[in-house]
mmCIF file of C-alpha atoms in Angstrom:
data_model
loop_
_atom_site.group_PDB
_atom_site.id
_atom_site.type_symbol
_atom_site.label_atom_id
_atom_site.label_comp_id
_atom_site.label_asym_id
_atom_site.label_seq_id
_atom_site.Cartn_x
_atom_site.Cartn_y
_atom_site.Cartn_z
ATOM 1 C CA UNK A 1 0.000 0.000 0.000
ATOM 2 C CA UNK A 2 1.144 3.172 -0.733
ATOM 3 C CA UNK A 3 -0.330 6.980 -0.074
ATOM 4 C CA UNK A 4 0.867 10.299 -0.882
ATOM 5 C CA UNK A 5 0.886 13.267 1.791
ATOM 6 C CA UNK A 6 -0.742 15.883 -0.699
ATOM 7 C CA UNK A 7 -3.566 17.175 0.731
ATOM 8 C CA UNK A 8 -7.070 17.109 -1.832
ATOM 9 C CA UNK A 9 -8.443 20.195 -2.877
ATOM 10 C CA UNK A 10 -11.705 20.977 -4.372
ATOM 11 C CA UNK A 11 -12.427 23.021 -7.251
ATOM 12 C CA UNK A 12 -13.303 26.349 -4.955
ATOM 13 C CA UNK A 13 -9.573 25.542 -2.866
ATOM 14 C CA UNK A 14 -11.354 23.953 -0.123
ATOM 15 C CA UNK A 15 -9.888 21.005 1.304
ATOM 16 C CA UNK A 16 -12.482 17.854 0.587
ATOM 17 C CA UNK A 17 -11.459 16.032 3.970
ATOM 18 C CA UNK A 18 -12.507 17.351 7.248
ATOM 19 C CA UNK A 19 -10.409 18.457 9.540
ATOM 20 C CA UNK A 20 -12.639 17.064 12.144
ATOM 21 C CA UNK A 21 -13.260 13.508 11.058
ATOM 22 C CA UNK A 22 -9.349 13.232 10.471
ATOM 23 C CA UNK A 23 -8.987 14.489 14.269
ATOM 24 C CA UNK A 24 -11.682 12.472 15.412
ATOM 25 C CA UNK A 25 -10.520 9.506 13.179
ATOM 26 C CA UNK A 26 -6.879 9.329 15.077
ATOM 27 C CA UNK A 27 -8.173 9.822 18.024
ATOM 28 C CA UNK A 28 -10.660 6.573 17.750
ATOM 29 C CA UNK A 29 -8.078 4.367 16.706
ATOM 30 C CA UNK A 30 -6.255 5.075 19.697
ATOM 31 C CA UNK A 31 -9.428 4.402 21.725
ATOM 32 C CA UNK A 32 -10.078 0.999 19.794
ATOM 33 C CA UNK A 33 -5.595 0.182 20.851
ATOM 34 C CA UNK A 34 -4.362 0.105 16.971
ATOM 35 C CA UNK A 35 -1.215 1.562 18.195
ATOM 36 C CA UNK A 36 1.347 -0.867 17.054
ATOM 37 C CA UNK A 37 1.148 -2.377 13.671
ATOM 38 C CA UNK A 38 3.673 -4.676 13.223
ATOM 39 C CA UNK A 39 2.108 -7.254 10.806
ATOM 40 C CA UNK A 40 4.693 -6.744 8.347
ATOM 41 C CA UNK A 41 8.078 -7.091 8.163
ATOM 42 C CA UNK A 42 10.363 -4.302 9.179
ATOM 43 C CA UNK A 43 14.143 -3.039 8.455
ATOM 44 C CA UNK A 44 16.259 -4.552 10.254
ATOM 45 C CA UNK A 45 19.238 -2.524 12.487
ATOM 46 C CA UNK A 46 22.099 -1.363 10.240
ATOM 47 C CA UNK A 47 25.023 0.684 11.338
ATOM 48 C CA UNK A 48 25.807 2.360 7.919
ATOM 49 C CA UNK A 49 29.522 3.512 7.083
ATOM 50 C CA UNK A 50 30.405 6.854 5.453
ATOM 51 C CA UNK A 51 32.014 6.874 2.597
ATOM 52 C CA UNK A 52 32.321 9.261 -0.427
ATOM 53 C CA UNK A 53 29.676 7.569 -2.751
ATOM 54 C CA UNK A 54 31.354 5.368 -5.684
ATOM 55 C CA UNK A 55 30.264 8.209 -8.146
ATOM 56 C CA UNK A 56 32.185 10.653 -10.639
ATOM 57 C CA UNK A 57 30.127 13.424 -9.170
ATOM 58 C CA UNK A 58 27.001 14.763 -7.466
ATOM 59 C CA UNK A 59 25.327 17.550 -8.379
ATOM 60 C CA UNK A 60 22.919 19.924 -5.146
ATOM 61 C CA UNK A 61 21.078 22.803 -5.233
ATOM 62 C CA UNK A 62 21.129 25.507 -2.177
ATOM 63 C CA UNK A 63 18.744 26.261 0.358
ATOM 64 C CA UNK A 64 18.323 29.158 2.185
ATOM 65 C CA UNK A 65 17.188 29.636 5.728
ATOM 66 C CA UNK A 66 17.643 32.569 8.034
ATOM 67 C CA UNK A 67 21.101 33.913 6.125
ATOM 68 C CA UNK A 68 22.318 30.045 5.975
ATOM 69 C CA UNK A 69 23.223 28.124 3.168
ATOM 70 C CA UNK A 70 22.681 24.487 2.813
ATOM 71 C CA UNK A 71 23.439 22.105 0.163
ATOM 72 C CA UNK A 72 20.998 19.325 -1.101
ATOM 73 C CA UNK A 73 21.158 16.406 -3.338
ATOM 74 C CA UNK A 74 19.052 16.693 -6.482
ATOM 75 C CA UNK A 75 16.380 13.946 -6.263
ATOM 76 C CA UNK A 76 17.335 13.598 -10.143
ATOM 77 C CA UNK A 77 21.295 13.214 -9.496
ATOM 78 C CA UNK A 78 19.678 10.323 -6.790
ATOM 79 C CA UNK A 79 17.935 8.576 -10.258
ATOM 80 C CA UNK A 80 21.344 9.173 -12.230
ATOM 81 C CA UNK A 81 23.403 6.831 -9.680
ATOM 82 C CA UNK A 82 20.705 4.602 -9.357
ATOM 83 C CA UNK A 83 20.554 3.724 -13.236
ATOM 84 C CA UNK A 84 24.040 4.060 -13.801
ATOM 85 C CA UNK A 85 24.315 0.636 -11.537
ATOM 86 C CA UNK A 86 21.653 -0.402 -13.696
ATOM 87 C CA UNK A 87 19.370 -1.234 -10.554
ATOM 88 C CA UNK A 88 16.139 -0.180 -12.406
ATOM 89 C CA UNK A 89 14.229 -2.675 -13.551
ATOM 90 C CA UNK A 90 15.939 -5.219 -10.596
ATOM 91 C CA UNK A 91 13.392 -7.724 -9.510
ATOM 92 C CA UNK A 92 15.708 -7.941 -6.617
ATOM 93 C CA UNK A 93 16.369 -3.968 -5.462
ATOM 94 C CA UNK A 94 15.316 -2.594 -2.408
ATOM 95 C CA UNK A 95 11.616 -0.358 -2.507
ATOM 96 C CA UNK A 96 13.614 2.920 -2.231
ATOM 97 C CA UNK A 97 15.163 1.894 -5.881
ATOM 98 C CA UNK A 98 12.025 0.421 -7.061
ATOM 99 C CA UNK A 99 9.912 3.433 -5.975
ATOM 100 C CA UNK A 100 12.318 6.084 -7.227
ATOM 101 C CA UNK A 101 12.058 3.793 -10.739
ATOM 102 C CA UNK A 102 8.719 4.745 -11.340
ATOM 103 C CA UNK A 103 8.107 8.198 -9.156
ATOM 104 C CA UNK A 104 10.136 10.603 -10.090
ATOM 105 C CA UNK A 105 9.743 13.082 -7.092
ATOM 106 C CA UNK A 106 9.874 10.036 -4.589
ATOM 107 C CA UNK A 107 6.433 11.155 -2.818
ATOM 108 C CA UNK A 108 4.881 7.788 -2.479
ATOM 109 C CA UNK A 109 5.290 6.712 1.332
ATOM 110 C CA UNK A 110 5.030 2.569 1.006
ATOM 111 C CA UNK A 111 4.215 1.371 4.099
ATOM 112 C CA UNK A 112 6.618 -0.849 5.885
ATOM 113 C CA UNK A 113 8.864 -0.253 2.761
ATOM 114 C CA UNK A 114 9.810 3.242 1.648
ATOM 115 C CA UNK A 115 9.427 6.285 4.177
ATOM 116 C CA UNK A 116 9.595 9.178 1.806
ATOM 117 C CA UNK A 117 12.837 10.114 2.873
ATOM 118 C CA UNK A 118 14.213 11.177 -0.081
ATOM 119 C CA UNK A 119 12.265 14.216 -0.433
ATOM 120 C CA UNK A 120 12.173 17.438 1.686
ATOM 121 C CA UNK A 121 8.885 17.797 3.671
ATOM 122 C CA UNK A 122 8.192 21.029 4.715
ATOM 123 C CA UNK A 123 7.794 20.197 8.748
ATOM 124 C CA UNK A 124 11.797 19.402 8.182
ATOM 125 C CA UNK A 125 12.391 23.257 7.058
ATOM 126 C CA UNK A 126 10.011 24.539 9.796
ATOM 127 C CA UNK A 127 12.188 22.689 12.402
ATOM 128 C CA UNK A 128 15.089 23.837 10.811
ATOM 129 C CA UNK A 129 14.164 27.549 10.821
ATOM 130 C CA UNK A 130 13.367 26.813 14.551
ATOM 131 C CA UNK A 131 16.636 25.757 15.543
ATOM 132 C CA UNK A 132 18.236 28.824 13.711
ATOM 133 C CA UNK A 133 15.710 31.184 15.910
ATOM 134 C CA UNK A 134 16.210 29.033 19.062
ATOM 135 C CA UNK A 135 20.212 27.381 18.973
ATOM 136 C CA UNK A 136 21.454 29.371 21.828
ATOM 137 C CA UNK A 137 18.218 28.785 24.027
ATOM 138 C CA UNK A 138 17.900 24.845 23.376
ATOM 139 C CA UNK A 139 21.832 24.424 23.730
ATOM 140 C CA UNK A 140 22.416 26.350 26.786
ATOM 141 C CA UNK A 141 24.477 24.303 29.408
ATOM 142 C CA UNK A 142 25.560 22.296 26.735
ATOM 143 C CA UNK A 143 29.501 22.384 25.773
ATOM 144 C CA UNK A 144 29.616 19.027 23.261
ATOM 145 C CA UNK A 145 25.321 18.325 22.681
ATOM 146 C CA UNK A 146 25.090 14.904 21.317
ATOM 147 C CA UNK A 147 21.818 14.882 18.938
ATOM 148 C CA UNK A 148 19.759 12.081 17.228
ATOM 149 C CA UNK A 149 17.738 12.731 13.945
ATOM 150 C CA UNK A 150 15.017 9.978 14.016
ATOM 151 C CA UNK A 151 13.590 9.703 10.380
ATOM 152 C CA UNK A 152 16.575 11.924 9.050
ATOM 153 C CA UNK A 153 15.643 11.538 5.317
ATOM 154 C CA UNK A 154 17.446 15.047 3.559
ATOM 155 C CA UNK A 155 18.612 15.906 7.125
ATOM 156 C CA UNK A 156 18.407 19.487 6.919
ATOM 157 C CA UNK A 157 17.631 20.244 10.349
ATOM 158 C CA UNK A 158 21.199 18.297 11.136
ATOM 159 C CA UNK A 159 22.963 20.304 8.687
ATOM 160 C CA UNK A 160 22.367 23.440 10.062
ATOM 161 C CA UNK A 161 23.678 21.965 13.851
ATOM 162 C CA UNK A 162 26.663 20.324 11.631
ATOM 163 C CA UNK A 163 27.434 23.729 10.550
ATOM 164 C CA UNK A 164 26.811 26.027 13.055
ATOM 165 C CA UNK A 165 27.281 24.050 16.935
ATOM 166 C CA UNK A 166 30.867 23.149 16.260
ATOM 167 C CA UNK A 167 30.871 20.765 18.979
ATOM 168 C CA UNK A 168 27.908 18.599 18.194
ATOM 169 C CA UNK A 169 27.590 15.080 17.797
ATOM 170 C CA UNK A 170 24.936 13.973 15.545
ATOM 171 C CA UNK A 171 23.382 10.462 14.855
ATOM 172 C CA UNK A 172 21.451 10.415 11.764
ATOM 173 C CA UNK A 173 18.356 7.469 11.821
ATOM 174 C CA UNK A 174 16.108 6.519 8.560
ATOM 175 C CA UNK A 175 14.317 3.412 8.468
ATOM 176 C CA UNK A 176 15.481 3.256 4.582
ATOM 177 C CA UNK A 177 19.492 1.967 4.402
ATOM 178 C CA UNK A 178 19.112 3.584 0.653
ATOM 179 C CA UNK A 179 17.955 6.714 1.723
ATOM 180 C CA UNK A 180 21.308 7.449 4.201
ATOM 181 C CA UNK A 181 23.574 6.318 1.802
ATOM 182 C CA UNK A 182 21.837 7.909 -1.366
ATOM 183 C CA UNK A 183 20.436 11.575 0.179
ATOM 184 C CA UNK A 184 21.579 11.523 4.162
ATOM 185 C CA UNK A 185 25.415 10.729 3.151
ATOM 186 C CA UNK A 186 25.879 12.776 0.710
ATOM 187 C CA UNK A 187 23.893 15.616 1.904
ATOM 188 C CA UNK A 188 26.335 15.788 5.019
ATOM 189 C CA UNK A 189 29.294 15.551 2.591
ATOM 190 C CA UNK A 190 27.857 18.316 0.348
ATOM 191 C CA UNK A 191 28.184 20.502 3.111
ATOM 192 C CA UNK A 192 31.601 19.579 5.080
ATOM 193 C CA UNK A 193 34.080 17.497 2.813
ATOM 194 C CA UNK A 194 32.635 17.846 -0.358
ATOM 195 C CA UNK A 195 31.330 21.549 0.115
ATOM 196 C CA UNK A 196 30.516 23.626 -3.307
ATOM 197 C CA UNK A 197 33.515 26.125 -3.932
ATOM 198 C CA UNK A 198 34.664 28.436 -6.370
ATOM 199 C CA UNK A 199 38.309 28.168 -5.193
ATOM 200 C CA UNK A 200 37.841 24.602 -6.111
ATOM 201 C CA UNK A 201 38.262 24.717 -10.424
ATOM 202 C CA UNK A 202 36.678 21.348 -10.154
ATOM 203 C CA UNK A 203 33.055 22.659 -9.219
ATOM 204 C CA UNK A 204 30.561 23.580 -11.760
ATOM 205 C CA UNK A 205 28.883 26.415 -9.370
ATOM 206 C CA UNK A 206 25.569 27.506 -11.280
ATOM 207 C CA UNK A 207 23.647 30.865 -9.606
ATOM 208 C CA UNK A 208 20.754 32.404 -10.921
ATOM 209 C CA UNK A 209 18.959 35.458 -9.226
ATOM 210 C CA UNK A 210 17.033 32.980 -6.846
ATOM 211 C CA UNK A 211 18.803 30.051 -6.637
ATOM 212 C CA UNK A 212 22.111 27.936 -6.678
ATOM 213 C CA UNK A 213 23.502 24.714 -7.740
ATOM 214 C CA UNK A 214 26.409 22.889 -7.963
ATOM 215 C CA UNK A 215 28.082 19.901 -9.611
ATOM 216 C CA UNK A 216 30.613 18.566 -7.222
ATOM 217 C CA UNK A 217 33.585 16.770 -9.215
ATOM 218 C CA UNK A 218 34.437 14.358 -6.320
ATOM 219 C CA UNK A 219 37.137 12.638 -9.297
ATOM 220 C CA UNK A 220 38.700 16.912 -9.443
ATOM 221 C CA UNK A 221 38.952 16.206 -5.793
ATOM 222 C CA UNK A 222 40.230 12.835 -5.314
ATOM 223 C CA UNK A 223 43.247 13.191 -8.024
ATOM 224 C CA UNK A 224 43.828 16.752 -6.300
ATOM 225 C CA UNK A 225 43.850 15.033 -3.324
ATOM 226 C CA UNK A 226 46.346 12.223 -4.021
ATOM 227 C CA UNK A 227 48.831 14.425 -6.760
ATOM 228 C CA UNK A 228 48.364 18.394 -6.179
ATOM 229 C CA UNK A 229 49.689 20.233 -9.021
ATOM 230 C CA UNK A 230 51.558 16.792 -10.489
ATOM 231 C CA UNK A 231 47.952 15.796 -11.378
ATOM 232 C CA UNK A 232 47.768 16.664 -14.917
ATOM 233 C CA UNK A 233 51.440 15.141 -15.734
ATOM 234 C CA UNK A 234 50.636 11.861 -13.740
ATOM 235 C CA UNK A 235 47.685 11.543 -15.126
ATOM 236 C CA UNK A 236 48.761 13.085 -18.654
ATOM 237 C CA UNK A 237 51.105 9.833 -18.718
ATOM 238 C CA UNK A 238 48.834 7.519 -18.299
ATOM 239 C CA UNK A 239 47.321 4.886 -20.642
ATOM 240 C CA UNK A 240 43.955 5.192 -19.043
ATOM 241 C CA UNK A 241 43.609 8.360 -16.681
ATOM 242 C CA UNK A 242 41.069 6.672 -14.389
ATOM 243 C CA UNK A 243 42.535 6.342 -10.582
ATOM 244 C CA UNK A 244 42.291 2.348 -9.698
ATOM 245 C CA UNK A 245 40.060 1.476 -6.763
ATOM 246 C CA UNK A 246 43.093 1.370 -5.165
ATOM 247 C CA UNK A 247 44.226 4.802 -5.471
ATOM 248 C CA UNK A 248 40.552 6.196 -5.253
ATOM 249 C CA UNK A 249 40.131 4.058 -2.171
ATOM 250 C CA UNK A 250 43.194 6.036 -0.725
ATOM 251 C CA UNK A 251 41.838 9.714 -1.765
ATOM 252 C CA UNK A 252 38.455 9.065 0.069
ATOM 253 C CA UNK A 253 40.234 8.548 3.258
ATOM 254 C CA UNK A 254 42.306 11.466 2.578
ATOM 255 C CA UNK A 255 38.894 13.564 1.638
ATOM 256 C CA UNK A 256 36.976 12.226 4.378
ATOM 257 C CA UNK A 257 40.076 12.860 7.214
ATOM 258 C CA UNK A 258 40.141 16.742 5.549
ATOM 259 C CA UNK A 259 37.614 17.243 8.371
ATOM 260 C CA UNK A 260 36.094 15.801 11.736
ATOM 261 C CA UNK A 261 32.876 14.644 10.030
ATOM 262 C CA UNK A 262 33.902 11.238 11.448
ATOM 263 C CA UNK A 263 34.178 11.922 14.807
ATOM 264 C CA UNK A 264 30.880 14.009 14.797
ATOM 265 C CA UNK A 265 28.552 11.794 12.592
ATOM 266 C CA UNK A 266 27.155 8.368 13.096
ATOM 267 C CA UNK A 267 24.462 6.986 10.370
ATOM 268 C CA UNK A 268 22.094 3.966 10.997
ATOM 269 C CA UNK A 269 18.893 2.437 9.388
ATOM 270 C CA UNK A 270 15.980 0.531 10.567
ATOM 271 C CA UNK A 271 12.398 0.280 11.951
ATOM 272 C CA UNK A 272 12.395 2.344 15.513
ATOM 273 C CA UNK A 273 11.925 -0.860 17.536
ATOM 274 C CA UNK A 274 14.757 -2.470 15.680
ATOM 275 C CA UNK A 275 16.776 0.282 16.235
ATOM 276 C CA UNK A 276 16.053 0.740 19.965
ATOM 277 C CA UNK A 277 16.912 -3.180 21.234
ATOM 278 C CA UNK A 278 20.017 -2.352 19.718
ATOM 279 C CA UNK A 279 20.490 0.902 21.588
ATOM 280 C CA UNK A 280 19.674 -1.582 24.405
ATOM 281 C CA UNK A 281 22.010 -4.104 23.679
ATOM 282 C CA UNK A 282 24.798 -1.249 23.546
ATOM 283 C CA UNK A 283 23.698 0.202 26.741
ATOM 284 C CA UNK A 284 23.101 3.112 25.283
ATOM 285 C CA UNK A 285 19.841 4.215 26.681
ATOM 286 C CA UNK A 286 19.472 8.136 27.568
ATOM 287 C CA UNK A 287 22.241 9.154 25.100
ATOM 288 C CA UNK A 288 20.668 12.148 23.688
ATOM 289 C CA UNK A 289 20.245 15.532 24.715
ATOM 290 C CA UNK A 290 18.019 16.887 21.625
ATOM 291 C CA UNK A 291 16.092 14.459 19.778
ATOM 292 C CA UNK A 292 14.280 15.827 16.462
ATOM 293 C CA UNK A 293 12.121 14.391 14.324
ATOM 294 C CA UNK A 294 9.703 15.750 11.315
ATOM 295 C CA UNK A 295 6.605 14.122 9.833
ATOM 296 C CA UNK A 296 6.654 10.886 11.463
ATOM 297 C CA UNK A 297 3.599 10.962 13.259
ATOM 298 C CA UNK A 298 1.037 10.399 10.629
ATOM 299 C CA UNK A 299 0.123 7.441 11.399
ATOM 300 C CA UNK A 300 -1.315 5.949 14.967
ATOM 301 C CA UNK A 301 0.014 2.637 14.215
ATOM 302 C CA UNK A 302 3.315 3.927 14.695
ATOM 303 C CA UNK A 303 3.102 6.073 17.849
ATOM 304 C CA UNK A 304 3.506 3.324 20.130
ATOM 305 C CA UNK A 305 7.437 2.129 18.493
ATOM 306 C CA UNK A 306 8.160 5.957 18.735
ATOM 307 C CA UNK A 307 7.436 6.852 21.744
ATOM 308 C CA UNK A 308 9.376 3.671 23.397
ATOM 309 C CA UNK A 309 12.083 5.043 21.296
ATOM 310 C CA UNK A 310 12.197 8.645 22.499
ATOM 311 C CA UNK A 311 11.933 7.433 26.026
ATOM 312 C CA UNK A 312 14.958 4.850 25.315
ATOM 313 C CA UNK A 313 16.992 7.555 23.999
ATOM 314 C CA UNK A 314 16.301 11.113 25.890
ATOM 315 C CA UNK A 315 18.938 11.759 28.058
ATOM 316 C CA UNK A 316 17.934 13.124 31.623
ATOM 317 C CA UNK A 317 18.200 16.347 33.125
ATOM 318 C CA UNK A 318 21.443 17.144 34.963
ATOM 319 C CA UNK A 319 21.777 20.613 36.726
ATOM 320 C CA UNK A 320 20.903 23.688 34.528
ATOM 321 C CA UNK A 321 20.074 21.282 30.993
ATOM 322 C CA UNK A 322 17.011 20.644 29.800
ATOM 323 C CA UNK A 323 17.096 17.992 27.342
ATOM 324 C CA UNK A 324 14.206 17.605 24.727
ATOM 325 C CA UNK A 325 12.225 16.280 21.873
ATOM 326 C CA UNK A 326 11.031 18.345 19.041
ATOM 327 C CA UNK A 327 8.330 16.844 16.912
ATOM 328 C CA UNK A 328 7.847 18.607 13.924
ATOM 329 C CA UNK A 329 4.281 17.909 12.306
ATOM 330 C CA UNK A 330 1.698 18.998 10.102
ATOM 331 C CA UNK A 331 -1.871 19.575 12.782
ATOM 332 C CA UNK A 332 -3.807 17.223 9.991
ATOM 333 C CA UNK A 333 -3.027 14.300 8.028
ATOM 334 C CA UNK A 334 -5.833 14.108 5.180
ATOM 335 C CA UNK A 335 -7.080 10.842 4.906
ATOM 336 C CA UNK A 336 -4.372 9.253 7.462
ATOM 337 C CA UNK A 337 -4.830 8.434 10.758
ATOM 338 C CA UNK A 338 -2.468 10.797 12.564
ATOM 339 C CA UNK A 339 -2.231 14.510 13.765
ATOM 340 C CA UNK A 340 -0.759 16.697 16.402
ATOM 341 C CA UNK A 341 -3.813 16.421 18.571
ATOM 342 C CA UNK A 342 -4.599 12.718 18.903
ATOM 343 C CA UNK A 343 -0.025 12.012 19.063
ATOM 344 C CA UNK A 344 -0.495 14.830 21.891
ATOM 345 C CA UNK A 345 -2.743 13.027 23.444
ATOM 346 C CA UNK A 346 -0.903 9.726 23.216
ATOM 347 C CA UNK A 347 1.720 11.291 25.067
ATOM 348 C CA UNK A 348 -0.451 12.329 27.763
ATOM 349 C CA UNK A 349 -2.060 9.190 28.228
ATOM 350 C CA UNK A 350 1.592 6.995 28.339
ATOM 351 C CA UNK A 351 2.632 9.696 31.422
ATOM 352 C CA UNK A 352 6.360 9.872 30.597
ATOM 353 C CA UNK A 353 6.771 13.375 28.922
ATOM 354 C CA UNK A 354 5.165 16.454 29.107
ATOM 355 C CA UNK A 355 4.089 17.620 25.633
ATOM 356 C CA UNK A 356 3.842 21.244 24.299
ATOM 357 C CA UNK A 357 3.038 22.910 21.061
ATOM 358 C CA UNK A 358 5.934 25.782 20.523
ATOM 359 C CA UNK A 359 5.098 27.339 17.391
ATOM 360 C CA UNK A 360 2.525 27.111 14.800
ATOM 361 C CA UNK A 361 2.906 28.012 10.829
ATOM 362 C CA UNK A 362 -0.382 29.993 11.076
ATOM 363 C CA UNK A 363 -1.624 29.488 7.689
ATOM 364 C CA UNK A 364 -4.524 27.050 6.188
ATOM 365 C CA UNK A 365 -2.460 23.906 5.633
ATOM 366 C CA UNK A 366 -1.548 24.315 10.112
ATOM 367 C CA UNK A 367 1.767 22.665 10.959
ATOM 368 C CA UNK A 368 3.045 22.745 14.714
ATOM 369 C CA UNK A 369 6.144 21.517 16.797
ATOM 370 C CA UNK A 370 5.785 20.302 19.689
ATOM 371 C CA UNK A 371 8.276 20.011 22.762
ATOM 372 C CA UNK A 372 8.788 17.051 24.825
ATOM 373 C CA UNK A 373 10.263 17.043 28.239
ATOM 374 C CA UNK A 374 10.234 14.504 30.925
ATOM 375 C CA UNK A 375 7.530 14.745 33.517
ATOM 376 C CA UNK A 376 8.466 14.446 37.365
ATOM 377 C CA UNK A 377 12.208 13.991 36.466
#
């Protein structure tokens, strides 16, 4: 089964579900206990490995928040790598390869399958414009934060902390193993090893009067990397001016050790429960002093994994810090079973947090975040 979150409209821009029933919908199925589907099977735990991806290039576009620049994978450079190891028409690839084979702009959300993390939702840019407003307030007390992204997908949110709380540690979660290694991975790259720049002769840096984009030449870099200015006579001398695996093998480490992206980011895949017996195992339970997370509560079935995995991983409050979960949301989920209102009430009824809404968009399509804190702690 698969579902799209565009929201119907009718021919007068009225929305043809009602806000009510969808409220009232969520809100029953909690009543009637559907709170934890797990009839199908789910992703297993992967701790995923970064590495520069086994491509000639990648091309991003920028996006603006606040005065920051990000960078961002094109969804269509994503389709490029994908049929240039030929995985297409695979009986055997994964549903992230499958559904980007025959949806373009990777909207369909496959249940148990594909997440829609490859595209940007726009509850991930309202978080992120909230931690540019808010950085100094949520990190106060806080000299090295250590953060988890729970359904990273693009990550933007954890590019701006990347960039601009030197001392954060970030682990990046998406139930999709495709989606951190094709978007997440190279997203972070984009914008700390790899990052666009017109010192580097390598980079194709396009600008317009409202936007930019870049084509990152990752083989400019690696041969940089490995010769400096010998590279055009090495490689001028060559039979074949392609590095071996060897020697591109070597560059990568050299690109990736440039900076402390290593020590700072962590990447993993897998459904939350998955993920949270091995959190468990590692005796790693209240790790986390910000949690975020963005559109991931449209569903009821799911609330239930989630919120034993926020209260698994929320560190607890020592002295002057407060640590916390940010949920960012859209108030209604057309035709789904989720919404701020019946996950805030969730929350309530489990006891362990206290649950807040923090801002609101203000507009007719209402999106929220909320803050979670831990009660009585």
């Amino acid at each position: 089964m698969s579902f799209k979150f565009n929201f119907g409209v009718d021919d007068d821009g009225d929305c043809t579900f009602s806000a009510v029933d969808s409220i009232e919908a969520g809100v029953e199925a909690l009543s009637c206990g559907e709170t934890d589907d797990t009839s199908s099977a789910v992703a297993p735990y992967e701790c995923i490995p970064l590495t520069i991806p086994h491509v000639s290039s990648i091309v991003v576009d920028a996006i603006y928040c606040k005065g920051h620049r990000l960078w961002k994978r094109q969804i269509d450079d994503v389709q490029f790598q994908i049929a240039q190891q030929d995985l297409m028409d695979d009986s055997t690839a994964s549903a992230v390869r499958q559904a980007m084979a025959t949806d373009s702009t990777a909207t369909d959300v496959i249940k148990n399958e594909y997440e829609g993390g490859l595209k940007t939702w726009e509850c991930s840019m309202d978080l992120l414009a909230y931690l540019a407003d808010n950085q100094n307030k949520i990190f106060t007390g806080y000299e090295h934060p250590r953060v988890l992204d729970i359904g990273c997908g693009t990550a933007l949110p954890s590019l701006y902390l990347l960039a601009n709380v030197p001392n954060a540690k970030l682990c990046l979660q998406d139930y999709n193993k495709d989606v951190i290694e094709l978007i997440t991975i190279p997203n972070v790259l984009a914008n700390t090893a790899l990052a666009p720049s017109t010192a580097n002769t390598g980079d194709d840096l396009q600008s317009t009067s409202d936007t930019e984009s870049c084509d990152i030449d990752i083989d400019f870099r690696r041969t940089q990397t490995l010769f400096g200015e010998d590279t055009d006579k090495i490689i001028g001398e060559r039979e074949f001016p392609e590095l071996t695996p060897e020697e591109a093998h070597e560059a990568d480490t050299r690109l990736l050790q440039s900076t402390d992206i290593q020590q700072r980011c962590e990447f993993v895949s897998g459904d939350w429960a998955n993920f949270e017996t091995s959190l468990r195992s590692q005796n790693r339970e209240h790790t986390f002093d910000l949690v975020l997370t963005s559109e991931t509560i449209y569903d009821t079935s799911s609330y239930k994994r989630l919120h034993d995995l926020l209260a698994c991983v929320l560190a607890k409050p020592v002295d002057d810090k407060v640590p916390m979960i940010l949920v960012a949301a859209k108030s209604i989920y057309f035709g789904l079973s989720g919404s701020v209102l019946s996950f805030e009430q969730y929350v309530r009824a489990r006891g362990v947090f206290d649950v807040e809404s923090i801002w609101q968009s203000g507009d007719s399509m209402s999106r929220e975040i909320l803050r979670m804190t831990w009660r009585n702690v």
